[in-house]
Short mmCIF file of C-alpha atoms in Angstrom, two decimals:
data_model
loop_
_atom_site.label_atom_id
_atom_site.label_comp_id
_atom_site.label_asym_id
_atom_site.label_seq_id
_atom_site.Cartn_x
_atom_site.Cartn_y
_atom_site.Cartn_z
CA MET A 1 58.70 112.18 78.71
CA ALA A 2 59.85 108.29 77.97
CA ALA A 3 63.85 108.67 77.24
CA SER A 4 64.70 108.53 73.12
CA THR A 5 66.22 105.28 72.09
CA LEU A 6 68.71 103.98 69.90
CA THR A 7 66.43 102.39 67.45
CA GLU A 8 64.89 106.05 66.98
CA VAL A 9 68.26 107.74 66.57
CA ALA A 10 69.80 105.12 63.90
CA ARG A 11 66.31 105.50 62.12
CA LEU A 12 66.75 109.34 61.65
CA ALA A 13 70.17 109.72 61.07
CA GLY A 14 69.86 106.76 57.87
CA VAL A 15 71.59 104.42 59.11
CA SER A 16 71.51 101.33 61.71
CA PRO A 17 71.70 100.68 65.22
CA ALA A 18 74.72 98.71 64.84
CA THR A 19 76.68 101.89 63.11
CA ALA A 20 74.76 103.46 65.24
CA SER A 21 76.20 101.99 68.59
CA ARG A 22 79.19 102.25 67.05
CA VAL A 23 79.55 105.87 67.29
CA LEU A 24 77.65 106.32 70.29
CA ASN A 25 79.10 103.81 73.08
CA GLY A 26 82.67 103.79 71.70
CA SER A 27 83.55 101.29 70.09
CA ALA A 28 86.94 101.70 68.35
CA ARG A 29 85.08 100.04 64.48
CA LYS A 30 84.14 104.10 63.47
CA PRO A 31 82.37 104.21 60.91
CA GLY A 32 82.77 107.48 58.40
CA GLN A 33 82.92 111.28 59.99
CA ASP A 34 79.98 112.05 57.69
CA ILE A 35 78.43 108.91 58.53
CA ALA A 36 79.47 109.60 62.53
CA ASP A 37 78.26 113.94 62.21
CA ARG A 38 75.00 112.04 61.07
CA VAL A 39 74.92 110.13 64.26
CA ARG A 40 75.57 112.76 66.49
CA GLN A 41 73.48 115.71 64.92
CA ALA A 42 70.82 112.85 65.45
CA ALA A 43 71.24 112.17 69.13
CA ASP A 44 71.47 115.58 70.18
CA SER A 45 68.35 116.38 68.35
CA LEU A 46 66.72 114.02 70.35
CA GLY A 47 67.95 114.47 73.37
CA TYR A 48 69.14 110.91 73.38
CA ILE A 49 71.80 109.67 76.78
CA PRO A 50 73.78 106.88 76.06
CA ASN A 51 73.75 103.81 78.08
CA ALA A 52 76.90 103.37 79.91
CA GLN A 53 77.03 99.51 79.87
CA ALA A 54 76.66 99.15 76.21
CA GLN A 55 79.68 102.19 76.32
CA GLY A 56 81.01 99.52 78.38
CA LEU A 57 80.93 96.50 76.27
CA ALA A 58 81.92 98.82 73.54
CA LYS A 59 84.52 100.40 75.56
CA SER A 60 85.64 96.68 77.29
CA SER A 61 85.06 99.16 80.73
CA SER A 62 82.67 100.72 82.06
CA GLY A 63 85.06 103.61 83.53
CA LEU A 64 83.71 101.97 87.06
CA ILE A 65 85.52 101.67 90.02
CA GLY A 66 84.20 100.15 93.02
CA LEU A 67 84.96 101.92 96.60
CA ILE A 68 84.38 99.46 99.82
CA VAL A 69 84.93 100.87 102.87
CA HIS A 70 83.38 99.85 106.63
CA ASP A 71 81.65 103.57 107.66
CA ILE A 72 81.84 107.10 105.92
CA ALA A 73 81.14 108.67 108.40
CA ASP A 74 84.90 107.47 110.04
CA PRO A 75 87.12 110.11 109.37
CA TYR A 76 90.01 107.05 108.39
CA PHE A 77 87.66 105.79 105.31
CA ALA A 78 86.21 109.48 104.83
CA ALA A 79 90.36 109.96 104.19
CA ILE A 80 90.85 107.92 102.12
CA ALA A 81 87.48 107.72 100.13
CA ARG A 82 89.54 110.94 98.96
CA GLY A 83 92.45 109.95 98.16
CA VAL A 84 89.91 107.09 95.95
CA GLN A 85 88.39 109.70 93.88
CA GLU A 86 91.64 111.80 93.33
CA ALA A 87 93.25 108.61 91.65
CA ALA A 88 90.05 108.23 89.98
CA ARG A 89 89.68 111.45 88.38
CA GLU A 90 92.61 111.06 87.47
CA GLN A 91 91.89 107.62 85.23
CA ARG A 92 88.56 109.81 84.33
CA LYS A 93 86.49 106.98 86.25
CA MET A 94 83.87 107.39 88.83
CA VAL A 95 82.97 106.01 92.10
CA LEU A 96 80.55 103.64 93.31
CA LEU A 97 80.79 103.56 96.77
CA ALA A 98 79.41 101.10 99.49
CA THR A 99 79.08 100.81 103.48
CA THR A 100 79.45 97.46 104.92
CA GLY A 101 79.45 98.08 108.78
CA GLY A 102 82.73 95.54 108.12
CA ALA A 103 80.68 92.55 107.73
CA PRO A 104 81.59 90.31 104.94
CA ALA A 105 78.68 88.95 103.79
CA GLU A 106 77.36 92.49 103.39
CA GLU A 107 81.88 92.77 100.89
CA ARG A 108 80.50 90.20 99.49
CA GLU A 109 77.65 91.53 98.08
CA ALA A 110 78.64 95.07 97.54
CA VAL A 111 81.63 92.55 95.02
CA ALA A 112 78.70 91.22 93.36
CA ALA A 113 77.05 94.85 92.80
CA PHE A 114 80.14 96.10 91.38
CA ALA A 115 80.98 93.49 89.00
CA ALA A 116 77.47 93.07 87.95
CA ARG A 117 77.49 96.89 86.53
CA ARG A 118 81.36 95.69 85.28
CA ALA A 119 82.99 98.39 87.61
CA ASP A 120 86.59 98.09 85.72
CA SER A 121 88.20 98.02 89.49
CA ILE A 122 87.15 97.37 93.20
CA VAL A 123 88.70 99.13 96.35
CA ILE A 124 88.72 97.59 99.86
CA ALA A 125 89.53 99.78 103.06
CA GLY A 126 88.81 98.26 106.60
CA SER A 127 90.07 95.70 109.27
CA ARG A 128 90.16 91.85 107.94
CA SER A 129 88.66 89.40 111.13
CA SER A 130 89.32 86.17 111.53
CA GLN A 131 86.82 86.50 114.09
CA PRO A 132 84.95 82.41 113.81
CA GLU A 133 81.44 83.83 113.23
CA ASN A 134 83.60 85.57 109.54
CA GLN A 135 84.65 82.42 108.95
CA GLU A 136 81.76 81.83 106.62
CA GLY A 137 81.38 85.49 105.64
CA ASN A 138 85.32 85.25 104.99
CA ALA A 139 84.69 82.05 102.74
CA GLU A 140 82.15 83.47 99.65
CA LEU A 141 83.63 87.15 100.37
CA ALA A 142 86.90 85.61 99.09
CA ALA A 143 84.96 83.14 96.57
CA GLU A 144 82.76 86.35 94.97
CA LEU A 145 86.63 88.39 94.47
CA ASP A 146 88.19 85.07 93.02
CA ARG A 147 85.59 85.00 90.45
CA TYR A 148 86.01 88.57 89.57
CA CYS A 149 89.27 88.55 89.05
CA ARG A 150 89.60 85.69 86.85
CA ASN A 151 86.65 87.70 84.66
CA GLY A 152 89.15 90.62 84.15
CA GLY A 153 88.65 92.71 87.77
CA ARG A 154 91.02 93.93 89.62
CA VAL A 155 90.55 94.60 93.48
CA ALA A 156 93.19 96.58 95.74
CA VAL A 157 92.46 95.53 99.68
CA VAL A 158 93.78 98.38 101.78
CA GLY A 159 95.63 96.73 104.72
CA HIS A 160 95.77 92.72 104.99
CA PRO A 161 94.50 90.67 102.15
CA VAL A 162 91.08 88.80 102.23
CA VAL A 163 91.43 85.70 104.23
CA GLY A 164 91.37 82.77 101.40
CA ALA A 165 91.59 85.06 98.24
CA THR A 166 93.13 83.19 95.86
CA ALA A 167 93.20 84.85 92.21
CA PRO A 168 96.92 84.78 91.57
CA GLU A 169 96.62 88.56 89.21
CA GLY A 170 94.74 91.28 89.57
CA TYR A 171 94.55 91.47 93.24
CA HIS A 172 96.51 93.37 95.19
CA VAL A 173 97.04 95.10 99.54
CA VAL A 174 98.44 98.01 100.31
CA ALA A 175 100.50 96.89 103.46
CA VAL A 176 100.67 99.51 106.43
CA PRO A 177 102.87 98.98 108.92
CA ASN A 178 100.60 99.42 111.47
CA GLN A 179 102.64 96.25 114.26
CA GLU A 180 105.93 99.05 113.26
CA LEU A 181 104.24 101.97 114.16
CA ALA A 182 102.38 100.92 117.75
CA ALA A 183 106.12 99.49 118.64
CA ALA A 184 107.96 103.30 118.21
CA LEU A 185 105.00 104.76 119.56
CA ALA A 186 105.05 102.39 122.62
CA GLY A 187 109.06 102.82 122.74
CA LYS A 188 108.95 106.74 123.09
CA LEU A 189 105.74 107.02 125.46
CA ALA A 190 107.54 104.63 127.33
CA SER A 191 110.58 106.83 127.65
CA GLY A 192 110.68 108.86 130.52
CA ARG A 193 107.55 107.85 132.62
CA ASP A 194 107.58 105.44 135.48
CA GLY A 195 103.16 104.35 135.07
CA ASP A 196 101.00 101.53 134.33
CA PHE A 197 99.81 101.63 130.88
CA VAL A 198 96.65 100.00 129.66
CA ILE A 199 95.67 99.30 125.65
CA ILE A 200 91.62 100.11 124.33
CA GLY A 201 92.24 97.28 121.60
CA GLY A 202 89.55 95.45 119.55
CA PRO A 203 87.94 92.52 119.46
CA VAL A 204 90.40 89.82 119.54
CA GLY A 205 90.57 87.91 115.52
CA LEU A 206 90.22 91.93 114.12
CA PHE A 207 94.23 91.94 112.34
CA THR A 208 94.54 96.09 112.87
CA SER A 209 93.57 96.17 116.49
CA ASP A 210 95.49 92.78 116.61
CA ASP A 211 98.52 93.64 115.16
CA ARG A 212 98.71 97.43 116.79
CA ILE A 213 98.25 95.57 120.47
CA ARG A 214 100.70 93.23 119.37
CA GLY A 215 102.85 96.37 118.22
CA PHE A 216 102.63 98.19 121.14
CA GLN A 217 103.40 95.00 123.64
CA GLU A 218 106.85 94.69 121.98
CA GLY A 219 107.58 98.38 121.99
CA LEU A 220 107.22 98.44 125.70
CA ALA A 221 108.95 94.91 125.93
CA ALA A 222 111.52 97.29 123.87
CA ALA A 223 111.90 99.48 126.39
CA GLY A 224 111.80 96.97 129.81
CA ARG A 225 108.22 97.90 130.90
CA LYS A 226 106.18 95.26 131.57
CA PRO A 227 103.53 93.75 129.55
CA ALA A 228 100.05 96.81 129.27
CA GLU A 229 96.85 95.39 130.15
CA VAL A 230 94.20 94.87 127.78
CA LEU A 231 90.64 96.38 127.59
CA ARG A 232 88.94 94.54 124.37
CA THR A 233 85.62 96.28 123.52
CA GLY A 234 84.15 98.39 119.23
CA PHE A 235 86.76 98.87 116.89
CA ASN A 236 84.57 102.62 117.43
CA ARG A 237 84.17 105.32 118.74
CA ALA A 238 81.27 104.07 121.56
CA GLY A 239 83.91 101.10 122.00
CA GLY A 240 86.51 103.34 123.18
CA TYR A 241 82.87 105.37 124.91
CA GLU A 242 82.96 102.01 127.47
CA ALA A 243 86.38 101.49 128.20
CA GLY A 244 87.34 105.40 129.22
CA LEU A 245 84.49 104.43 131.71
CA LYS A 246 86.10 101.35 133.42
CA LEU A 247 89.72 103.16 132.74
CA ALA A 248 86.97 106.20 135.10
CA ASP A 249 86.72 103.77 138.17
CA MET A 250 90.57 102.06 137.67
CA ILE A 251 92.45 105.54 137.66
CA LYS A 252 89.43 107.10 140.62
CA ALA A 253 90.87 103.64 143.36
CA ARG A 254 94.55 104.26 141.99
CA GLN A 255 94.06 107.93 142.59
CA ALA A 256 92.79 107.11 146.70
CA GLY A 257 94.45 103.85 147.34
CA SER A 258 97.96 104.96 146.42
CA GLY A 259 98.12 108.56 145.81
CA LYS A 260 99.68 108.95 142.47
CA GLY A 261 97.30 111.16 140.60
CA ALA A 262 99.52 113.57 139.31
CA GLY A 263 103.37 113.29 137.60
CA GLY A 264 104.94 110.10 136.09
CA GLY A 265 102.27 107.83 138.12
CA LYS A 266 99.66 108.76 135.69
CA LEU A 267 98.25 105.68 133.84
CA CYS A 268 99.36 106.12 130.14
CA ILE A 269 96.02 104.23 127.70
CA PHE A 270 96.58 103.58 124.48
CA ALA A 271 93.45 103.17 121.54
CA VAL A 272 94.28 101.65 119.00
CA ASN A 273 92.89 103.80 116.82
CA ASP A 274 92.23 108.05 116.72
CA VAL A 275 87.65 107.86 117.28
CA MET A 276 88.42 104.98 120.16
CA ALA A 277 90.73 107.41 121.97
CA ILE A 278 87.87 110.63 121.50
CA GLY A 279 85.13 108.03 122.79
CA ALA A 280 87.20 107.03 126.33
CA THR A 281 88.40 111.01 126.39
CA ALA A 282 85.34 111.73 126.54
CA ALA A 283 84.43 109.20 128.98
CA LEU A 284 86.99 110.27 131.40
CA ARG A 285 85.97 114.00 130.94
CA GLU A 286 81.70 113.02 132.17
CA GLN A 287 84.07 111.06 135.31
CA GLY A 288 85.40 114.04 136.77
CA LEU A 289 88.65 113.52 135.02
CA ARG A 290 90.92 115.47 132.45
CA ILE A 291 93.46 114.00 129.94
CA PRO A 292 96.45 115.35 130.59
CA ARG A 293 96.06 116.06 134.75
CA ASP A 294 94.86 112.44 135.77
CA ALA A 295 95.76 109.79 132.56
CA THR A 296 97.95 109.81 129.72
CA ILE A 297 96.06 108.52 126.01
CA ALA A 298 97.70 108.80 122.63
CA GLY A 299 95.57 107.00 119.18
CA PHE A 300 96.68 105.85 116.21
CA ASP A 301 95.85 106.98 112.75
CA ASP A 302 95.87 111.18 113.04
CA ILE A 303 92.44 111.50 111.75
CA GLU A 304 91.44 114.83 110.32
CA THR A 305 88.98 115.57 113.93
CA LEU A 306 91.49 115.73 115.68
CA ARG A 307 92.70 119.13 114.56
CA ASP A 308 89.45 120.43 116.85
CA PHE A 309 90.25 118.29 119.08
CA ARG A 310 91.01 119.09 122.78
CA PRO A 311 93.86 118.00 124.28
CA ALA A 312 95.51 117.85 121.34
CA LEU A 313 95.88 114.40 120.96
CA SER A 314 99.04 112.20 120.91
CA THR A 315 99.08 109.38 117.79
CA VAL A 316 100.26 107.96 114.22
CA HIS A 317 99.67 109.98 111.61
CA LEU A 318 99.27 107.47 108.82
CA PRO A 319 99.18 109.29 105.17
CA LEU A 320 95.48 108.06 104.82
CA GLU A 321 94.28 109.92 100.89
CA GLU A 322 98.36 108.80 99.49
CA ILE A 323 96.93 105.33 101.21
CA GLY A 324 93.49 105.44 98.96
CA ARG A 325 95.17 107.28 95.97
CA LEU A 326 97.77 103.89 95.72
CA ALA A 327 95.37 101.87 96.05
CA THR A 328 93.23 102.55 92.93
CA ARG A 329 96.69 103.31 90.61
CA ALA A 330 97.39 99.86 91.36
CA THR A 331 94.50 98.09 89.85
CA ALA A 332 95.07 100.78 86.69
CA PRO A 333 95.81 98.36 83.60
CA GLY A 334 99.90 98.46 84.43
CA GLY A 335 99.48 100.77 88.05
CA ALA A 336 102.30 99.86 90.19
CA GLY A 337 102.08 101.04 94.43
CA ALA A 338 101.27 97.42 95.52
CA HIS A 339 101.85 94.11 96.06
CA GLU A 340 99.85 91.41 94.98
CA THR A 341 98.85 88.21 96.73
CA ASP A 342 100.76 85.45 96.57
CA GLU A 343 99.35 82.32 94.89
CA ASN A 344 97.90 81.40 98.16
CA GLY A 345 96.28 84.57 99.11
CA SER A 346 98.11 85.30 102.20
CA GLY A 347 100.94 87.54 101.53
CA PRO A 348 101.93 90.37 99.26
CA THR A 349 104.54 88.99 96.44
CA GLU A 350 107.16 91.30 95.42
CA ALA A 351 105.87 92.99 92.34
CA GLY A 352 103.09 93.61 90.67
CA HIS A 353 102.15 93.34 87.12
CA ASP A 354 105.00 95.43 85.47
CA GLY A 355 107.27 94.11 88.28
CA GLY A 356 108.11 97.18 89.87
CA ARG A 357 107.98 97.34 93.54
CA GLN A 358 105.42 98.54 95.87
CA GLN A 359 105.62 102.35 96.87
CA PRO A 360 105.79 101.82 100.83
CA ILE A 361 102.53 102.93 103.50
CA THR A 362 105.52 105.37 106.32
CA GLY A 363 103.70 106.34 109.17
CA GLU A 364 105.10 108.79 112.06
CA VAL A 365 104.46 109.06 115.33
CA THR A 366 103.55 112.56 116.80
CA LEU A 367 103.43 113.42 120.47
CA ARG A 368 100.70 116.52 121.23
CA ARG A 369 99.47 117.54 124.96
CA SER A 370 97.74 114.29 125.63
CA THR A 371 100.71 112.01 126.34
CA GLU A 372 102.24 114.63 128.53
CA THR A 373 103.27 113.63 132.46
CA ALA A 374 103.48 117.41 133.22
CA ALA A 375 99.77 117.68 134.35
#
């Protein structure tokens, strides 16, 4: 059945289409109550469904928030998305979701699609990258975001500013202290053990991974320990699994060559996110090695999946849902909770539109069974 049109509603109510639109699409200019009631009765009798785009034009708000993540199946992004959804519900708005695999070109397409649908704001979650292959995509994404902000859109980015973005207003960053928290984790792990450390990191140029690697190395140095060896791999479970296979050979060689298969001489592994730690542990298990008997391991993020993971994984807890809520609230008119970028788009300024300072994101080192030195 064809949908009823606004013209048909207006004809049945005996008013002009413009008057019917003002009643049904939420315009601030409303006719008298008797006329409004007549229009609504006509719409009900015809089963008319208001046009969301027309309502957005009338209200100067579409009631939509765009959310861009790398992979919604990843528990890290799923938790942030829950926070975004909760904050959107508070604002009586709906969330549109785009998953991009972390490619800036895909993110640009998502921003353009949200802008075309007149989304009131956009939240972007996922590590930024300075890798050469992303240079063109970064530039196009930055230009698309700048255009969106100049036309009244508001953007919040979790983690780091989008590379090259220059919009002076309406652009916010929810900064996560990855480097500081990774340093704190290293300090805790270095205390009371004499084994070597190894880091499973993502590709060079992936900002979140690089921050966590840098922080962990700084924490080791502060504890008087030598730098950890770094294995670069994919920033996901598959990458962790691949690194775990390499580490299995390393651990077996160490056990055969030095006899240090137990006690304080065990290798301590730091995976820069929890899903990589899960993948590495699975690979070690397949090779007949057990955590913490043959090696110890820690991750980062404290994703919900860890509730069912054994042995319980040491990690850094981040308030992921709260991060999503803060990012979404920061994009509301007059919203606070995140920094705006500076005029060069290279970092946060000290205040948002309302002059309020960012509510700081805090994390907590959480040590569990996976890093116990006694097997």
